[in-house]
């Protein structure tokens, strides 16, 4: 099938005012993310037609203005005097592409595959000499009928998902002439690491296993019902506890028999540290910890409780002990519950994931998150959904054979999820 995405133009957007030159040294956590990339896509219905022509558009003007506050985003990567990676704040700018999608937004979400969705984000792997290479890239995609998708890609070595979402929110706030809620903090992360700490080793990015991606959207009412049924096993279970346990147990049932099953859980440690780090902290604030269970104990209620207890027990001491861990060969599940704000009566009424609104109260219709170059058993990302409340979107990246079986798994389908970006898998 010919591509439905056509790139029309490429340009570099720089700060509207010159930024102060300087260098920002990356932390050990940042350097451990070197093999990986982040790709975020925000889909908008764009009912107010706030986007027309980016070449001479207020959207480009607001991007230039907000970049003045983010000198590390417009900088370039390179080795410092001590040989460690750093961002050179030289105001070299951000690569921006403009593309046309030959489908409506609704048609795209219903018929596109995970591999086709990659065309909505621009990325070139880091060259041997990264001095002119942009570690941040933005692609603005116009759909037929007015829909827009904004794709942001960056090297995982310079930022995590939380920072990227805070940057996107800042962009929309500048665009709407509002004060910035989460200003950036560019400061070195002081790590009390032992001298013999070693960064994680990663396999070659080229993998012989074909990986596929699909999104499962679960309604708020369904998640509330499931948590209610599990109240006796885990009274304070969160949507993440339940969905991490559900997908872990279901994937375990689809694999050859084992004596033990392991799940690596990725959490944000901004609020765990003392003193805490702000949402706008530039860099990576991710902690990876492993939960293992015997195969005979892989029952949903017990696993929900185990996940909840495991996360509650994470302390700043444990964070420093696990600072040299990252995405590995085992199944990894990313928790984004820290980006949810709890409203009245315990309902989740706000999320940083959906807070980037260019129009008046027009939040994204859907948000997609990917981590590049994750190998091994795959990745599960549990994130807030557009419905709000307890609704969640689960994005899974797995070996294609497993993913096809997962999309047909009855215990998951019984929860009536809406499946997006999995068209080719559902046709198998």
Coordinates of C-alpha atoms in Angstrom, one line a residue:
X1 CA 0.0 0.0 0.0
X2 CA 1.3 3.4 -0.9
X3 CA 2.0 5.8 1.9
X4 CA -0.8 8.0 3.0
X5 CA 1.6 10.5 4.6
X6 CA 3.4 13.1 2.4
X7 CA 6.1 15.4 3.8
X8 CA 5.7 18.8 2.2
X9 CA 8.4 20.9 3.9
X10 CA 11.3 20.9 6.4
X11 CA 12.7 23.8 8.3
X12 CA 14.5 24.7 11.5
X13 CA 12.8 26.8 14.1
X14 CA 15.0 28.8 16.5
X15 CA 14.3 30.9 19.6
X16 CA 12.6 34.2 19.1
X17 CA 15.3 35.7 21.3
X18 CA 19.0 34.6 21.6
X19 CA 19.5 32.2 24.5
X20 CA 22.4 32.4 26.8
X21 CA 25.2 30.0 25.7
X22 CA 26.2 27.2 28.1
X23 CA 26.5 23.5 28.5
X24 CA 24.4 21.0 30.5
X25 CA 26.1 17.8 31.5
X26 CA 23.8 14.7 31.3
X27 CA 23.3 12.5 34.3
X28 CA 24.1 8.8 34.6
X29 CA 20.4 8.1 34.3
X30 CA 20.4 10.1 31.0
X31 CA 23.4 8.4 29.6
X32 CA 21.8 5.0 30.3
X33 CA 19.1 5.9 27.9
X34 CA 21.4 6.5 24.9
X35 CA 20.1 3.6 22.7
X36 CA 16.5 4.7 23.0
X37 CA 14.2 7.3 21.5
X38 CA 10.8 8.8 22.5
X39 CA 8.0 9.4 20.0
X40 CA 4.8 11.1 21.1
X41 CA 1.8 11.9 18.8
X42 CA -1.0 14.2 19.9
X43 CA -4.1 13.9 17.7
X44 CA -6.5 16.9 17.5
X45 CA -9.9 17.2 15.9
X46 CA -9.0 20.8 15.4
X47 CA -12.6 22.0 15.3
X48 CA -11.5 25.7 15.7
X49 CA -9.1 25.4 12.7
X50 CA -6.3 26.9 14.8
X51 CA -3.8 25.3 12.4
X52 CA -3.6 26.3 8.8
X53 CA -0.2 27.0 7.3
X54 CA 2.8 26.6 9.7
X55 CA 5.1 28.6 7.4
X56 CA 3.3 31.8 8.4
X57 CA 1.3 30.6 11.3
X58 CA 0.8 31.8 14.9
X59 CA 1.8 28.2 15.8
X60 CA 5.3 28.7 14.5
X61 CA 5.5 32.1 16.3
X62 CA 4.5 30.6 19.7
X63 CA 7.0 27.7 19.2
X64 CA 9.8 30.2 18.7
X65 CA 8.7 32.1 21.8
X66 CA 8.6 29.0 24.0
X67 CA 12.0 27.8 22.8
X68 CA 13.5 30.9 24.3
X69 CA 12.7 29.3 27.7
X70 CA 14.1 25.9 26.7
X71 CA 17.8 26.4 25.6
X72 CA 18.5 22.7 26.0
X73 CA 15.8 21.8 23.5
X74 CA 17.4 23.9 20.8
X75 CA 21.0 22.8 21.6
X76 CA 23.1 20.0 20.2
X77 CA 24.7 16.9 21.9
X78 CA 28.4 16.3 22.2
X79 CA 31.2 15.3 24.6
X80 CA 32.3 17.8 27.2
X81 CA 35.8 18.4 28.4
X82 CA 35.5 15.5 30.8
X83 CA 34.4 13.2 28.0
X84 CA 30.8 12.9 29.3
X85 CA 27.8 13.7 27.2
X86 CA 26.4 17.2 27.4
X87 CA 23.9 19.5 25.7
X88 CA 25.7 22.5 24.1
X89 CA 23.1 25.4 24.3
X90 CA 24.0 27.0 21.0
X91 CA 20.5 27.9 19.9
X92 CA 20.9 25.7 16.8
X93 CA 17.1 25.2 16.7
X94 CA 14.5 22.4 16.3
X95 CA 13.8 20.5 13.1
X96 CA 10.2 20.9 12.1
X97 CA 8.4 19.0 9.3
X98 CA 5.0 19.6 7.8
X99 CA 3.1 16.7 6.3
X100 CA -0.3 15.9 4.7
X101 CA -2.2 12.7 5.6
X102 CA -4.5 11.4 2.9
X103 CA -7.3 10.3 5.3
X104 CA -9.5 11.8 7.9
X105 CA -8.5 11.6 11.5
X106 CA -11.2 9.1 12.2
X107 CA -10.3 6.9 9.3
X108 CA -6.6 7.0 10.3
X109 CA -7.2 5.9 13.9
X110 CA -9.5 3.1 12.7
X111 CA -7.4 1.8 9.8
X112 CA -3.7 2.7 10.4
X113 CA -1.3 0.1 11.7
X114 CA 1.3 0.7 14.4
X115 CA 4.1 0.7 11.7
X116 CA 2.2 3.2 9.6
X117 CA 1.8 5.6 12.5
X118 CA 5.5 5.9 12.7
X119 CA 5.2 8.1 9.5
X120 CA 3.7 10.8 11.7
X121 CA 6.9 11.4 13.5
X122 CA 10.2 12.4 12.1
X123 CA 13.4 10.8 13.2
X124 CA 17.0 10.3 12.1
X125 CA 19.3 8.2 14.2
X126 CA 22.2 10.0 15.9
X127 CA 25.2 10.2 13.5
X128 CA 28.8 9.6 14.5
X129 CA 29.2 13.4 14.7
X130 CA 26.1 14.8 16.4
X131 CA 27.2 18.5 16.4
X132 CA 24.7 19.5 13.7
X133 CA 22.1 16.8 14.6
X134 CA 18.8 18.0 16.2
X135 CA 17.9 15.8 19.3
X136 CA 14.4 17.2 19.2
X137 CA 12.1 17.0 16.1
X138 CA 8.5 18.0 15.5
X139 CA 6.2 16.9 12.7
X140 CA 2.9 18.6 12.1
X141 CA 0.5 16.4 10.1
X142 CA -2.7 17.8 8.5
X143 CA -5.6 15.3 8.0
X144 CA -8.4 15.6 5.5
X145 CA -11.4 17.3 7.1
X146 CA -9.2 19.5 9.4
X147 CA -7.7 17.1 11.9
X148 CA -4.1 17.6 13.0
X149 CA -1.5 15.3 14.6
X150 CA 1.6 16.8 16.2
X151 CA 4.4 14.3 16.5
X152 CA 7.4 15.0 18.7
X153 CA 10.5 12.8 18.7
X154 CA 13.7 13.1 20.8
X155 CA 16.6 11.2 22.0
X156 CA 15.7 9.5 25.3
X157 CA 19.1 10.5 26.5
X158 CA 18.0 14.1 26.9
X159 CA 14.4 13.8 28.2
X160 CA 11.7 11.5 29.5
X161 CA 8.0 11.4 28.7
X162 CA 7.1 13.7 31.6
X163 CA 9.4 16.5 30.4
X164 CA 8.1 16.2 26.8
X165 CA 4.5 16.5 27.9
X166 CA 5.4 19.5 30.1
X167 CA 7.2 21.1 27.1
X168 CA 4.1 20.6 24.9
X169 CA 1.9 22.1 27.6
X170 CA 4.2 25.1 27.8
X171 CA 4.0 25.6 24.0
X172 CA 0.2 25.7 24.1
X173 CA 0.2 28.0 27.0
X174 CA 2.5 30.5 25.2
X175 CA 0.3 30.1 22.1
X176 CA -2.8 31.0 24.1
X177 CA -1.0 33.8 26.0
X178 CA -1.3 32.1 29.4
X179 CA 1.3 31.7 32.1
X180 CA 3.4 28.6 32.0
X181 CA 2.4 26.0 34.6
X182 CA 5.5 23.9 34.6
X183 CA 8.6 26.0 33.8
X184 CA 11.7 24.0 32.9
X185 CA 14.4 23.2 35.4
X186 CA 17.8 22.7 33.9
X187 CA 20.0 21.5 36.7
X188 CA 22.4 18.6 37.2
X189 CA 21.0 15.6 39.0
X190 CA 23.3 14.9 41.9
X191 CA 23.7 11.2 42.2
X192 CA 25.4 9.5 45.2
X193 CA 26.7 6.6 43.1
X194 CA 29.5 4.2 44.0
X195 CA 32.6 4.5 41.9
X196 CA 32.2 1.1 40.3
X197 CA 28.7 1.7 38.9
X198 CA 28.2 0.5 35.4
X199 CA 25.6 1.7 32.9
X200 CA 23.3 -1.0 31.5
X201 CA 24.4 -2.9 28.5
X202 CA 22.0 -3.0 25.5
X203 CA 21.7 -5.4 22.7
X204 CA 22.2 -4.3 19.1
X205 CA 19.3 -2.1 17.9
X206 CA 18.8 -4.4 14.9
X207 CA 16.6 -7.2 16.1
X208 CA 15.6 -10.3 14.1
X209 CA 12.2 -10.4 15.8
X210 CA 9.4 -8.3 14.2
X211 CA 7.8 -6.1 16.8
X212 CA 4.2 -4.8 16.5
X213 CA 2.3 -2.1 18.4
X214 CA -1.4 -1.8 19.3
X215 CA -3.4 0.5 21.6
X216 CA -6.2 -0.7 24.0
X217 CA -8.5 2.0 25.4
X218 CA -10.5 1.0 28.5
X219 CA -13.4 3.1 29.7
X220 CA -13.6 4.6 33.1
X221 CA -16.7 2.6 34.1
X222 CA -15.0 -0.7 33.2
X223 CA -11.9 0.1 35.2
X224 CA -14.0 1.1 38.2
X225 CA -15.9 -2.1 38.0
X226 CA -12.7 -4.2 37.9
X227 CA -11.2 -2.3 40.8
X228 CA -14.4 -2.8 42.8
X229 CA -14.3 -6.6 42.2
X230 CA -10.7 -6.6 43.4
X231 CA -11.3 -4.5 46.5
X232 CA -11.0 -7.5 48.8
X233 CA -7.6 -8.4 47.4
X234 CA -6.2 -4.8 47.2
X235 CA -8.5 -2.0 48.6
X236 CA -6.3 0.8 47.3
X237 CA -5.5 -0.6 43.9
X238 CA -5.0 2.0 41.1
X239 CA -5.9 1.6 37.4
X240 CA -2.2 1.0 36.8
X241 CA -2.0 -1.8 39.3
X242 CA -4.9 -3.6 37.7
X243 CA -3.8 -3.1 34.0
X244 CA -0.2 -4.0 34.7
X245 CA -1.3 -7.2 36.4
X246 CA -3.9 -8.0 33.7
X247 CA -1.5 -7.7 30.8
X248 CA 1.4 -9.4 32.7
X249 CA -0.8 -12.4 33.6
X250 CA -2.3 -12.7 30.2
X251 CA 1.0 -12.5 28.4
X252 CA 2.4 -15.1 30.8
X253 CA -0.5 -17.4 29.8
X254 CA 0.4 -17.1 26.2
X255 CA 4.1 -18.1 26.6
X256 CA 5.7 -21.5 27.0
X257 CA 5.6 -22.7 30.6
X258 CA 8.1 -21.2 33.0
X259 CA 8.9 -21.6 36.7
X260 CA 9.0 -17.8 37.3
X261 CA 7.7 -14.7 35.5
X262 CA 9.3 -11.3 35.8
X263 CA 8.0 -7.8 35.1
X264 CA 10.2 -4.7 35.1
X265 CA 8.3 -1.6 36.2
X266 CA 9.3 1.8 35.1
X267 CA 8.2 4.7 37.4
X268 CA 8.9 8.4 37.6
X269 CA 10.9 9.4 40.8
X270 CA 10.4 13.2 40.7
X271 CA 8.0 13.2 43.7
X272 CA 9.9 10.4 45.5
X273 CA 13.1 12.3 46.0
X274 CA 13.7 14.6 48.9
X275 CA 13.7 17.4 47.9
X276 CA 11.4 16.5 45.0
X277 CA 12.0 17.5 41.4
X278 CA 9.5 19.6 39.5
X279 CA 7.5 18.3 36.5
X280 CA 9.5 20.5 34.2
X281 CA 12.9 18.9 35.2
X282 CA 14.9 18.5 32.0
X283 CA 16.3 15.0 31.8
X284 CA 15.3 11.5 32.9
X285 CA 13.8 10.8 36.3
X286 CA 13.0 7.1 35.8
X287 CA 13.4 4.2 38.1
X288 CA 13.4 0.5 36.9
X289 CA 12.6 -2.2 39.4
X290 CA 11.8 -5.9 38.9
X291 CA 8.9 -7.9 40.3
X292 CA 9.1 -11.7 40.0
X293 CA 6.5 -14.4 40.8
X294 CA 6.2 -18.1 40.6
X295 CA 4.2 -19.4 37.7
X296 CA 1.6 -21.1 39.9
X297 CA 1.0 -17.8 41.7
X298 CA 0.2 -15.7 38.6
X299 CA -3.4 -15.1 39.6
X300 CA -4.9 -11.7 38.9
X301 CA -6.0 -10.6 42.4
X302 CA -2.7 -11.6 44.0
X303 CA -0.6 -9.9 41.2
X304 CA -2.6 -6.7 41.5
X305 CA -1.8 -6.6 45.2
X306 CA 1.9 -7.5 44.5
X307 CA 2.2 -4.6 42.0
X308 CA 0.6 -2.1 44.4
X309 CA 2.8 -3.2 47.3
X310 CA 5.9 -3.1 45.2
X311 CA 5.3 0.5 44.0
X312 CA 4.3 1.7 47.5
X313 CA 7.6 0.4 48.8
X314 CA 9.9 2.4 46.4
X315 CA 12.0 4.8 48.4
X316 CA 14.7 7.3 47.4
X317 CA 17.3 4.8 48.8
X318 CA 16.0 2.1 46.4
X319 CA 16.1 4.6 43.5
X320 CA 19.8 5.2 44.0
X321 CA 20.5 1.5 44.2
X322 CA 18.7 0.9 40.9
X323 CA 20.0 3.9 39.1
X324 CA 22.0 1.9 36.6
X325 CA 19.0 -0.1 35.3
X326 CA 17.0 0.7 32.1
X327 CA 14.9 -1.0 29.5
X328 CA 16.2 -4.6 29.3
X329 CA 15.3 -8.0 27.9
X330 CA 12.4 -8.7 30.3
X331 CA 8.9 -7.4 29.8
X332 CA 8.8 -3.7 30.9
X333 CA 5.7 -1.8 32.0
X334 CA 5.7 2.0 32.2
X335 CA 3.6 3.7 34.8
X336 CA 2.3 7.2 34.1
X337 CA -0.1 7.6 37.1
X338 CA 2.0 10.5 38.4
X339 CA 0.6 12.6 35.5
X340 CA -3.0 12.2 36.7
X341 CA -4.6 14.8 39.0
X342 CA -7.3 13.4 41.3
X343 CA -10.5 15.4 41.4
X344 CA -13.7 15.2 43.4
X345 CA -14.9 11.9 44.8
X346 CA -11.6 10.2 43.8
X347 CA -12.2 10.6 40.1
X348 CA -9.2 11.5 37.9
X349 CA -10.2 14.7 36.2
X350 CA -7.0 16.0 34.7
X351 CA -3.9 14.7 33.0
X352 CA -0.7 16.3 31.8
X353 CA -0.9 13.9 28.9
X354 CA -4.0 15.7 27.5
X355 CA -3.2 19.2 28.8
X356 CA -1.6 20.6 25.6
X357 CA -4.6 22.5 24.2
X358 CA -4.0 24.9 21.3
X359 CA -7.7 25.7 21.0
X360 CA -10.1 26.7 23.7
X361 CA -10.7 23.5 25.8
X362 CA -9.9 21.3 22.9
X363 CA -7.7 18.6 24.4
X364 CA -6.2 15.9 22.2
X365 CA -8.6 13.2 21.0
X366 CA -5.9 10.6 21.4
X367 CA -2.3 10.4 22.5
X368 CA 0.3 7.8 21.4
X369 CA 3.6 7.1 23.1
X370 CA 6.4 4.9 21.9
X371 CA 9.9 4.1 23.1
X372 CA 12.3 3.2 20.3
X373 CA 14.8 0.4 20.3
X374 CA 13.1 -1.6 23.1
X375 CA 13.9 -5.3 22.5
X376 CA 13.4 -8.5 24.4
X377 CA 10.0 -9.4 25.7
X378 CA 8.4 -6.0 24.9
X379 CA 7.0 -2.9 26.4
X380 CA 3.6 -2.0 28.0
X381 CA 2.8 1.7 28.5
X382 CA -0.2 2.4 30.8
X383 CA -1.3 6.0 30.4
X384 CA -4.3 8.2 31.0
X385 CA -7.0 8.2 28.3
X386 CA -9.0 11.0 26.6
X387 CA -12.2 10.1 28.5
X388 CA -10.7 11.1 31.8
X389 CA -11.8 9.5 35.1
X390 CA -10.3 6.0 35.5
X391 CA -10.1 5.4 31.8
X392 CA -6.7 4.3 30.6
X393 CA -4.9 3.6 27.3
X394 CA -2.5 0.7 27.2
X395 CA 0.0 0.7 24.4
X396 CA 1.8 -2.6 23.9
X397 CA 4.9 -3.3 21.8
X398 CA 5.5 -7.0 21.5
X399 CA 6.7 -9.7 19.1
X400 CA 4.1 -9.7 16.4
X401 CA 3.0 -13.3 17.0
X402 CA 2.3 -12.6 20.7
X403 CA 0.6 -9.3 19.8
X404 CA -1.8 -11.0 17.4
X405 CA -2.8 -13.5 20.1
X406 CA -3.2 -10.7 22.7
X407 CA -5.6 -8.8 20.5
X408 CA -7.8 -11.9 20.5
X409 CA -7.4 -12.8 24.2
X410 CA -10.9 -13.3 25.7
X411 CA -10.2 -12.0 29.3
X412 CA -9.0 -8.7 27.8
X413 CA -11.8 -8.5 25.1
X414 CA -14.3 -9.1 27.9
X415 CA -13.5 -5.6 29.2
X416 CA -14.6 -4.2 25.8
X417 CA -11.5 -2.2 24.9
X418 CA -11.4 0.1 21.9
X419 CA -8.4 -1.0 19.8
X420 CA -6.6 1.5 17.7
X421 CA -3.6 1.3 15.3
X422 CA -3.9 -2.5 15.1
X423 CA -5.8 -2.9 11.9
X424 CA -3.3 -5.3 10.2
X425 CA -3.2 -7.5 13.4
X426 CA -7.0 -7.8 13.6
X427 CA -7.1 -9.0 10.0
X428 CA -4.8 -11.9 10.6

